[in-house]
Amino acid sequence: MNVWLSHHLHALALAFKRLGRAPLGSLLSIAVIGIAFSLPAGIYVLLENLQALSGQVSGAPQLSLFLRLDVDKDDVAKIESYLEQHPPVASFKFVSKDSALDQLKQESGLADVMNGLERNPLPDAFVVSTRALTPEGLEALRMELGQLPQVEYAQVDSAWAKRLDALLKLGHLAVLLLGALLSFSLIAVAFNTIRLQILTMQDEIEVAKLIGATTGFVRRPFLYFGALQGMVGGAAAWLIISAGIYLTDDQLKDLLQLYEVNFRLYHLSLEDSLSLLLFSAGLGWAGAWLSVANHLSQVEPR
Amino acid sequence: MISFSQVYKRYPNGYEALKNISFSLEAGEMALITGHSGAGKTTLLRLIAAIERPTSGSIIVNGQNVSTLKGGAIPFLRRNLGLVFQDQKILFDRNVFQNVLLPLQISGFGSTAATRRVRAALDKVGLLNREKAWPITLSGGEQQRLCIARAIVNRPSILIADEPTSNLDADYARDIMDMFVSFNQVGVAILIATHDVELLGSMQQRILTLNHGELAA
């Protein structure tokens, strides 16, 4: 146990030393890994944010009920009591034709045009949030409410959210593919770095083997080095994403406020961040292992 | 301790480096292998450490049959041997202390025990005051003593040295040989290959003479 621990500590210390010995080379390798990884991880962050945004905009599925133009206050009250007693309805909001017109005037800047109209062309409306979560349940509710005599037309508002969800799923697939492709670049970087190290350390490896080093003893520092380089590269990717979020967050906030959405960009969650580091470390280790398996046997004592 | 029985070593190009070698070296015994250059001295030593494998015959070292040893067991065989190489194989990117420390790191010694052992080994070869020096600043004789310190730091029961006195003047060579004799006096079996005939004149040791790959009687 003691020997095992001392071997591993020794290998880890050597890996750190080798990383520090060629600072510029290490820095460039780490930058390559970081940039390669920041691409899929960045897109992933973007997708997660889009999902959160779409959830915020239409968290619960909503229905809009547009009433006939000739309804009066009694009819509105009837629908209100109907909705109140209807279990699938979570909440609802009445938007009178006058307030809808005011809002349109304010937001569209078409006040002059609107003022020229003889009468208000907008209907009274209800915005209904439902508890129905399946598309079928929502559709059934839409049909039911649409058949009320006072209702001209019932519309499901979450169709675009469904389309967005489908797009997001496609995006996740793209991230996976991109990640898989760029993972190869990390393996290649580790492979080549380790190959160069083995070439420059031939003397040391040869002497170590001559005085009783096992293959494991020689291999271990290289594996640690690969994992370490991969992990630091993953951290670099994380920092690149952070910088990206920092730079775009404020502008995005201003933009979204134009759409009356209060939204801040999320970074990778703690879990996702750890996964990123572990994954990049694992890939570095794998690249180092491949390289060592290929090149170490060429350094036999002569 | 070391026992050769009908050992042949033939290279792929047909050259026979060793022919029918049989001898044994007992525990605590010291012997010199001599012969002209190309007689097979180095090959014989390399067979003991399994750096090369014999074409036929058996070699027993420390009770292990080296000729049939699996690759994974070779490192552990080598840890019980102290090896001084003809081309020294000093690592010039680390200082004297770290060069001698390497075998102990390989065996997995803790750092305090290892430091004690390194100092003891350096003391035995008279390099204790040079432990921080870089190998390139050492004289030829000091470099050779560094190699010996690295070979004995693991306290092996067998010490094998290939031409340890080449490139040294007579006084230094005598120092080195005296050092081996003193190791032998504390019970280490020692096998030294040398072509230094002058030196041999003053030694009282058993001598094995190789001639074109064969042991002379």
XYZ file of C-alpha atoms in Angstrom:
519
model
C 0.000 0.000 0.000
C 2.765 2.355 1.013
C 4.842 1.467 -2.038
C 1.775 1.794 -4.242
C 1.017 5.251 -2.849
C 4.606 6.422 -3.132
C 4.724 5.252 -6.765
C 1.566 7.170 -7.616
C 2.634 10.324 -5.789
C 5.967 10.136 -7.560
C 4.230 9.779 -10.932
C 1.873 12.664 -10.208
C 4.753 14.914 -9.114
C 6.653 14.001 -12.282
C 3.605 14.813 -14.424
C 3.319 18.273 -12.837
C 7.033 18.832 -13.299
C 6.895 17.885 -16.962
C 3.894 20.154 -17.532
C 5.864 23.032 -16.013
C 9.104 22.199 -17.778
C 7.858 23.349 -21.202
C 5.437 26.138 -20.260
C 4.847 27.483 -23.760
C 4.284 24.052 -25.286
C 1.979 23.064 -22.436
C 0.089 26.324 -22.746
C -0.454 25.826 -26.476
C -1.608 22.233 -26.045
C -3.981 23.286 -23.308
C -5.309 26.133 -25.466
C -5.965 23.734 -28.348
C -7.851 21.373 -26.060
C -9.730 24.244 -24.449
C -10.827 25.756 -27.735
C -11.794 22.406 -29.195
C -13.902 21.604 -26.146
C -15.412 25.047 -25.696
C -17.252 24.591 -28.992
C -19.520 21.636 -28.117
C -19.702 22.648 -24.456
C -20.568 26.231 -25.452
C -23.323 25.099 -27.781
C -24.594 22.854 -25.009
C -24.765 25.841 -22.664
C -26.599 27.788 -25.364
C -29.160 25.009 -25.789
C -29.692 24.689 -22.050
C -30.323 28.428 -21.934
C -32.745 28.282 -24.853
C -34.611 25.522 -23.089
C -34.802 27.542 -19.901
C -35.950 30.537 -21.917
C -38.671 28.603 -23.699
C -39.795 27.239 -20.331
C -39.968 30.735 -18.913
C -41.954 32.042 -21.853
C -44.455 29.186 -21.944
C -43.919 27.141 -18.847
C -47.441 25.814 -18.637
C -49.330 25.260 -21.861
C -51.684 28.147 -22.524
C -54.922 28.574 -24.410
C -56.286 31.809 -25.761
C -60.079 32.075 -25.930
C -61.271 34.823 -28.259
C -64.907 35.715 -27.584
C -67.546 36.757 -30.053
C -67.601 40.507 -30.715
C -71.212 40.756 -29.528
C -70.798 39.287 -26.041
C -71.741 41.363 -23.007
C -70.650 41.400 -19.386
C -73.026 38.601 -18.421
C -71.501 36.293 -21.012
C -68.030 37.111 -19.703
C -69.176 36.335 -16.165
C -70.619 33.021 -17.346
C -67.351 31.967 -18.872
C -65.475 33.081 -15.765
C -67.613 30.880 -13.539
C -67.306 28.023 -16.045
C -63.523 28.252 -16.015
C -63.427 28.526 -12.222
C -65.284 25.244 -11.869
C -63.340 23.456 -14.566
C -60.593 21.255 -13.029
C -58.017 21.249 -15.891
C -57.857 25.039 -15.764
C -54.996 26.178 -13.518
C -55.594 29.907 -13.806
C -56.974 32.403 -16.261
C -56.783 36.072 -17.035
C -59.439 38.206 -18.680
C -58.187 40.662 -21.280
C -60.919 43.086 -22.200
C -61.086 44.465 -25.725
C -60.302 47.983 -24.393
C -57.181 46.985 -22.483
C -56.034 44.897 -25.472
C -56.373 47.947 -27.687
C -54.485 50.160 -25.228
C -51.676 47.645 -25.028
C -51.498 47.397 -28.800
C -51.354 51.161 -29.106
C -48.518 51.432 -26.617
C -46.428 48.595 -27.970
C -46.868 48.951 -31.682
C -46.553 52.725 -31.958
C -49.582 52.646 -34.236
C -51.642 54.826 -31.903
C -52.556 57.279 -34.652
C -53.804 54.548 -36.936
C -55.754 52.967 -34.099
C -57.333 56.267 -33.160
C -58.612 56.516 -36.721
C -60.641 53.340 -36.375
C -64.388 53.741 -36.003
C -64.676 50.988 -33.416
C -62.457 48.584 -31.558
C -61.840 45.588 -33.863
C -60.397 43.470 -31.064
C -62.445 40.844 -29.220
C -62.523 40.216 -25.490
C -60.240 37.334 -24.627
C -59.258 34.892 -21.893
C -55.730 33.629 -21.448
C -56.049 30.238 -19.787
C -53.207 28.308 -18.188
C -53.995 24.625 -17.975
C -52.889 21.659 -15.975
C -53.072 19.419 -19.003
C -49.526 18.431 -19.866
C -49.981 16.073 -22.787
C -50.632 17.498 -26.239
C -53.773 15.290 -26.469
C -55.233 16.620 -23.211
C -54.526 20.151 -24.344
C -56.210 19.555 -27.670
C -59.295 18.073 -25.945
C -59.545 21.126 -23.712
C -59.219 23.393 -26.719
C -62.100 21.611 -28.468
C -64.258 21.746 -25.370
C -63.731 25.424 -24.691
C -64.046 26.248 -28.383
C -67.604 24.827 -28.351
C -68.834 27.260 -25.714
C -71.447 29.501 -27.372
C -69.704 32.763 -26.397
C -66.312 31.637 -27.762
C -65.449 32.478 -31.342
C -62.102 30.722 -31.445
C -59.807 28.837 -29.075
C -56.078 28.712 -29.812
C -53.233 26.710 -28.284
C -50.287 29.022 -27.697
C -47.610 26.451 -27.071
C -47.226 25.152 -30.607
C -44.094 27.196 -31.174
C -42.662 25.896 -27.879
C -43.123 22.352 -29.156
C -41.311 23.238 -32.349
C -38.542 24.789 -30.269
C -38.334 21.647 -28.148
C -37.941 19.521 -31.268
C -35.223 21.879 -32.491
C -33.478 21.681 -29.136
C -33.482 17.904 -29.314
C -31.876 18.140 -32.723
C -29.364 20.596 -31.274
C -28.443 18.189 -28.491
C -27.755 15.517 -31.072
C -25.540 17.940 -32.965
C -23.640 18.710 -29.744
C -23.066 15.014 -29.171
C -21.739 14.522 -32.692
C -19.529 17.606 -32.489
C -18.276 16.541 -29.066
C -17.425 13.078 -30.330
C -15.517 14.495 -33.298
C -13.593 17.037 -31.247
C -12.804 14.412 -28.613
C -10.569 12.871 -31.231
C -8.593 16.091 -31.367
C -7.969 15.875 -27.626
C -6.792 12.286 -27.957
C -4.554 13.320 -30.839
C -3.038 16.204 -28.860
C -2.290 13.951 -25.888
C -0.941 11.232 -28.196
C 1.525 13.559 -29.883
C 2.630 15.376 -26.730
C 3.405 12.067 -25.057
C 5.154 10.761 -28.168
C 7.486 13.767 -28.127
C 8.113 13.325 -24.418
C 9.011 9.687 -24.881
C 11.392 10.591 -27.691
C 13.173 13.237 -25.612
C 13.285 11.018 -22.541
C 14.671 7.896 -24.169
C 17.808 7.926 -21.984
C 15.863 8.215 -18.791
C 13.419 5.476 -19.785
C 16.229 3.187 -20.834
C 18.151 3.668 -17.575
C 15.006 3.202 -15.511
C 14.264 -0.077 -17.275
C 17.862 -1.249 -16.823
C 17.746 -0.738 -13.084
C 14.477 -2.518 -12.546
C 11.593 -0.229 -13.448
C 8.414 -2.049 -14.396
C 6.500 -0.947 -17.478
C 3.885 0.447 -15.132
C 6.441 2.626 -13.357
C 7.593 4.128 -16.648
C 4.080 4.444 -18.049
C 2.378 6.006 -15.035
C 3.815 9.567 -15.222
C 2.811 9.753 -18.891
C -0.750 8.697 -18.099
C -0.956 11.221 -15.281
C 0.444 13.841 -17.624
C -2.193 13.104 -20.274
C -5.010 13.213 -17.728
C -3.660 16.395 -16.157
C -3.271 18.136 -19.501
C -6.757 17.053 -20.524
C -8.254 18.288 -17.273
C -6.539 21.677 -17.476
C -7.715 21.863 -21.109
C -11.268 21.171 -19.892
C -10.855 23.957 -17.337
C -9.687 26.241 -20.147
C -12.854 25.386 -22.099
C -14.898 26.222 -19.011
C -13.148 29.589 -18.721
C -13.704 30.322 -22.418
C -17.426 29.668 -21.956
C -17.448 31.858 -18.848
C -15.841 34.672 -20.788
C -18.405 34.220 -23.557
C -21.283 34.403 -21.106
C -19.797 37.402 -19.349
C -19.437 39.266 -22.622
C -22.906 38.496 -24.004
C -25.053 38.405 -20.879
C -25.649 42.142 -20.520
C -26.390 42.697 -24.185
C -28.702 39.712 -24.266
C -30.505 40.998 -21.217
C -31.134 44.338 -22.921
C -32.306 42.581 -26.059
C -34.688 40.271 -24.229
C -36.126 43.112 -22.187
C -37.387 44.492 -25.474
C -39.469 41.313 -25.593
C -40.473 41.780 -21.934
C -38.527 38.710 -20.901
C -36.400 38.961 -17.805
C -33.637 36.478 -18.382
C -29.987 35.897 -17.395
C -27.689 33.377 -19.040
C -26.909 30.272 -16.995
C -23.422 28.794 -16.861
C -22.772 25.050 -16.835
C -24.176 23.506 -13.676
C -21.745 22.121 -11.108
C -22.510 18.603 -12.300
C -21.971 19.473 -15.943
C -18.751 21.322 -15.104
C -17.398 18.318 -13.222
C -18.442 16.025 -16.075
C -16.584 18.275 -18.503
C -13.395 18.121 -16.418
C -13.638 14.381 -15.854
C -14.406 13.698 -19.493
C -11.479 15.762 -20.776
C -9.174 14.186 -18.187
C -10.343 10.730 -19.283
C -9.728 11.531 -22.935
C -6.241 12.852 -22.156
C -5.539 9.678 -20.236
C -6.768 7.583 -23.174
C -4.585 9.481 -25.652
C -1.574 9.082 -23.380
C -2.289 5.392 -22.972
C -2.462 4.878 -26.736
C 0.784 6.772 -27.199
C 2.606 4.903 -24.452
C 1.373 1.550 -25.731
C 2.691 2.438 -29.183
C 5.996 4.086 -28.360
C 7.290 2.764 -25.062
C 8.118 -0.677 -26.400
C 10.430 0.998 -28.912
C 12.644 2.189 -26.067
C 14.239 -1.089 -25.030
C 17.702 -1.188 -23.474
C 20.348 -1.832 -26.085
C 24.353 -17.238 -6.876
C 25.036 -17.131 -10.620
C 25.265 -20.302 -12.599
C 25.748 -20.718 -16.367
C 25.256 -24.102 -17.932
C 26.057 -24.724 -21.613
C 25.037 -21.252 -22.623
C 25.193 -20.237 -26.289
C 24.448 -16.841 -27.710
C 24.097 -16.586 -31.455
C 22.992 -13.365 -33.153
C 20.550 -13.367 -36.101
C 23.409 -12.578 -38.502
C 25.057 -15.873 -37.543
C 27.735 -14.419 -35.281
C 28.346 -16.598 -32.230
C 29.154 -14.332 -29.281
C 29.246 -17.067 -26.632
C 29.855 -20.778 -27.047
C 29.184 -23.427 -24.431
C 29.745 -21.268 -21.375
C 29.497 -23.059 -18.037
C 30.634 -21.612 -14.724
C 29.192 -20.593 -11.410
C 29.789 -17.791 -8.972
C 29.014 -18.550 -5.330
C 27.451 -16.117 -2.877
C 30.036 -13.631 -1.658
C 32.532 -14.660 -4.323
C 34.389 -12.167 -6.528
C 35.550 -12.927 -10.061
C 36.994 -11.011 -12.989
C 36.117 -11.765 -16.595
C 38.856 -10.875 -18.977
C 39.578 -11.307 -22.630
C 40.324 -9.386 -25.812
C 37.796 -6.881 -27.041
C 34.941 -8.703 -28.756
C 35.555 -11.861 -26.719
C 31.998 -11.762 -25.345
C 32.531 -10.197 -21.899
C 29.752 -7.629 -22.251
C 27.346 -10.159 -23.777
C 27.891 -12.484 -20.837
C 27.079 -9.744 -18.324
C 24.020 -8.662 -20.320
C 22.678 -12.211 -20.228
C 22.794 -12.164 -16.418
C 20.588 -9.048 -16.244
C 18.262 -10.397 -18.980
C 19.080 -7.453 -21.225
C 19.689 -10.180 -23.790
C 18.441 -13.770 -23.862
C 20.637 -16.805 -24.526
C 20.091 -18.855 -27.678
C 20.346 -22.033 -25.630
C 21.476 -23.214 -22.214
C 20.315 -22.114 -18.790
C 21.313 -19.225 -16.577
C 20.322 -19.266 -12.912
C 20.561 -16.002 -10.980
C 19.421 -15.830 -7.350
C 17.618 -19.140 -7.867
C 15.661 -17.836 -10.890
C 16.077 -19.256 -14.366
C 16.797 -16.084 -16.315
C 16.682 -17.777 -19.727
C 12.978 -18.571 -19.304
C 11.990 -15.558 -17.182
C 8.783 -13.812 -18.280
C 9.043 -10.154 -19.302
C 7.057 -8.953 -16.312
C 9.456 -10.594 -13.843
C 12.605 -9.069 -15.323
C 12.383 -5.728 -13.427
C 12.332 -7.582 -10.121
C 15.381 -9.637 -11.140
C 17.236 -6.424 -11.971
C 16.398 -4.829 -8.617
C 18.449 -7.523 -6.922
C 21.442 -6.825 -9.130
C 23.757 -3.838 -8.937
C 24.697 -2.915 -12.509
C 27.596 -0.680 -13.564
C 27.379 -0.110 -17.289
C 30.222 0.266 -19.746
C 28.731 3.491 -21.112
C 27.778 4.603 -17.559
C 24.235 5.728 -18.459
C 24.319 8.699 -16.101
C 21.323 11.023 -16.450
C 22.770 14.478 -17.042
C 19.524 16.371 -16.445
C 19.584 15.645 -12.695
C 22.156 16.034 -9.973
C 24.263 13.378 -8.268
C 21.771 12.820 -5.468
C 18.835 12.348 -7.860
C 20.809 9.952 -10.048
C 21.477 7.705 -7.065
C 17.888 8.120 -5.839
C 16.371 6.701 -9.033
C 16.655 2.966 -8.137
C 15.003 3.643 -4.776
C 12.141 5.556 -6.415
C 11.669 2.588 -8.701
C 11.489 0.206 -5.726
C 9.058 2.598 -4.040
C 11.057 3.745 -1.007
C 9.668 6.489 1.203
C 11.619 9.702 0.913
C 13.259 9.733 4.360
C 14.499 6.145 4.158
C 15.602 6.780 0.586
C 17.550 9.914 1.505
C 19.414 7.988 4.210
C 20.315 5.237 1.801
C 21.443 7.610 -0.937
C 23.747 9.424 1.503
C 25.143 6.103 2.742
C 25.853 4.972 -0.817
C 27.475 8.300 -1.725
C 29.554 8.097 1.434
C 30.850 4.656 0.493
C 32.123 5.893 -2.863
C 33.429 9.186 -1.430
C 30.981 11.507 -3.193
C 29.011 12.689 -0.174
C 30.215 16.278 -0.529
C 29.197 16.338 -4.204
C 25.545 15.292 -3.857
C 24.242 18.581 -5.265
C 26.742 18.633 -8.148
C 25.649 18.113 -11.742
C 27.195 15.017 -13.357
C 28.744 17.091 -16.154
C 30.971 18.858 -13.586
C 32.380 15.577 -12.227
C 35.719 14.141 -13.288
C 35.843 10.794 -15.092
C 36.715 8.969 -11.862
C 33.902 10.717 -9.976
C 31.391 9.848 -12.690
C 32.411 6.206 -12.396
C 31.959 6.360 -8.623
C 28.512 7.886 -9.160
C 27.599 4.849 -11.272
C 28.825 2.546 -8.519
C 26.826 4.424 -5.885
C 23.701 4.005 -8.035
C 24.449 0.287 -8.379
C 24.861 -0.350 -4.637
C 22.128 1.918 -3.264
C 19.573 -0.911 -3.434
C 22.013 -3.098 -1.410
C 22.107 -5.876 -3.996
C 23.594 -9.275 -3.275
C 25.297 -9.314 -6.673
C 27.269 -6.467 -8.232
C 28.063 -6.622 -11.930
C 30.419 -4.111 -13.535
C 31.338 -3.813 -17.195
C 34.771 -2.195 -17.745
C 34.530 0.015 -14.652
C 38.120 1.196 -15.035
C 38.202 2.037 -18.723
C 39.211 5.630 -19.459
C 40.672 6.026 -15.963
C 44.339 6.450 -15.165
C 46.076 3.805 -13.065
C 45.578 5.516 -9.683
C 41.855 6.045 -10.178
C 41.477 2.520 -11.529
C 43.176 1.157 -8.404
C 40.779 3.180 -6.196
C 37.789 1.764 -8.023
C 39.042 -1.806 -7.817
C 39.788 -1.397 -4.088
C 36.237 -0.230 -3.653
C 34.895 -3.405 -5.264
C 37.149 -5.509 -3.058
C 35.791 -3.772 0.031
C 32.186 -4.442 -1.104
C 33.156 -8.080 -1.597
C 34.541 -8.197 1.946
C 31.083 -7.385 3.327
C 29.583 -10.297 1.431
C 28.508 -8.982 -1.974
C 29.145 -11.323 -4.910
C 31.004 -9.401 -7.584
C 31.559 -10.013 -11.281
C 33.712 -7.529 -13.181
C 34.543 -7.549 -16.891
C 37.836 -5.862 -17.735
C 40.542 -5.959 -20.342
C 42.947 -4.064 -18.092
C 45.730 -6.634 -17.914
C 48.069 -4.439 -15.881
C 45.492 -4.153 -13.159
C 44.963 -7.903 -13.113
C 48.621 -8.486 -12.281
C 48.101 -7.155 -8.785
C 44.724 -8.762 -8.078
C 44.341 -11.942 -6.077
C 40.910 -12.794 -7.476
C 39.492 -15.644 -9.481
C 39.839 -14.894 -13.192
C 37.630 -16.187 -16.029
C 39.231 -15.693 -19.425
C 37.064 -15.482 -22.532
C 38.574 -16.182 -25.921
C 36.370 -15.745 -29.013
C 33.274 -16.555 -26.969
C 34.699 -19.582 -25.183
C 35.913 -19.896 -21.609
C 39.586 -20.801 -21.424
C 40.308 -23.530 -18.919
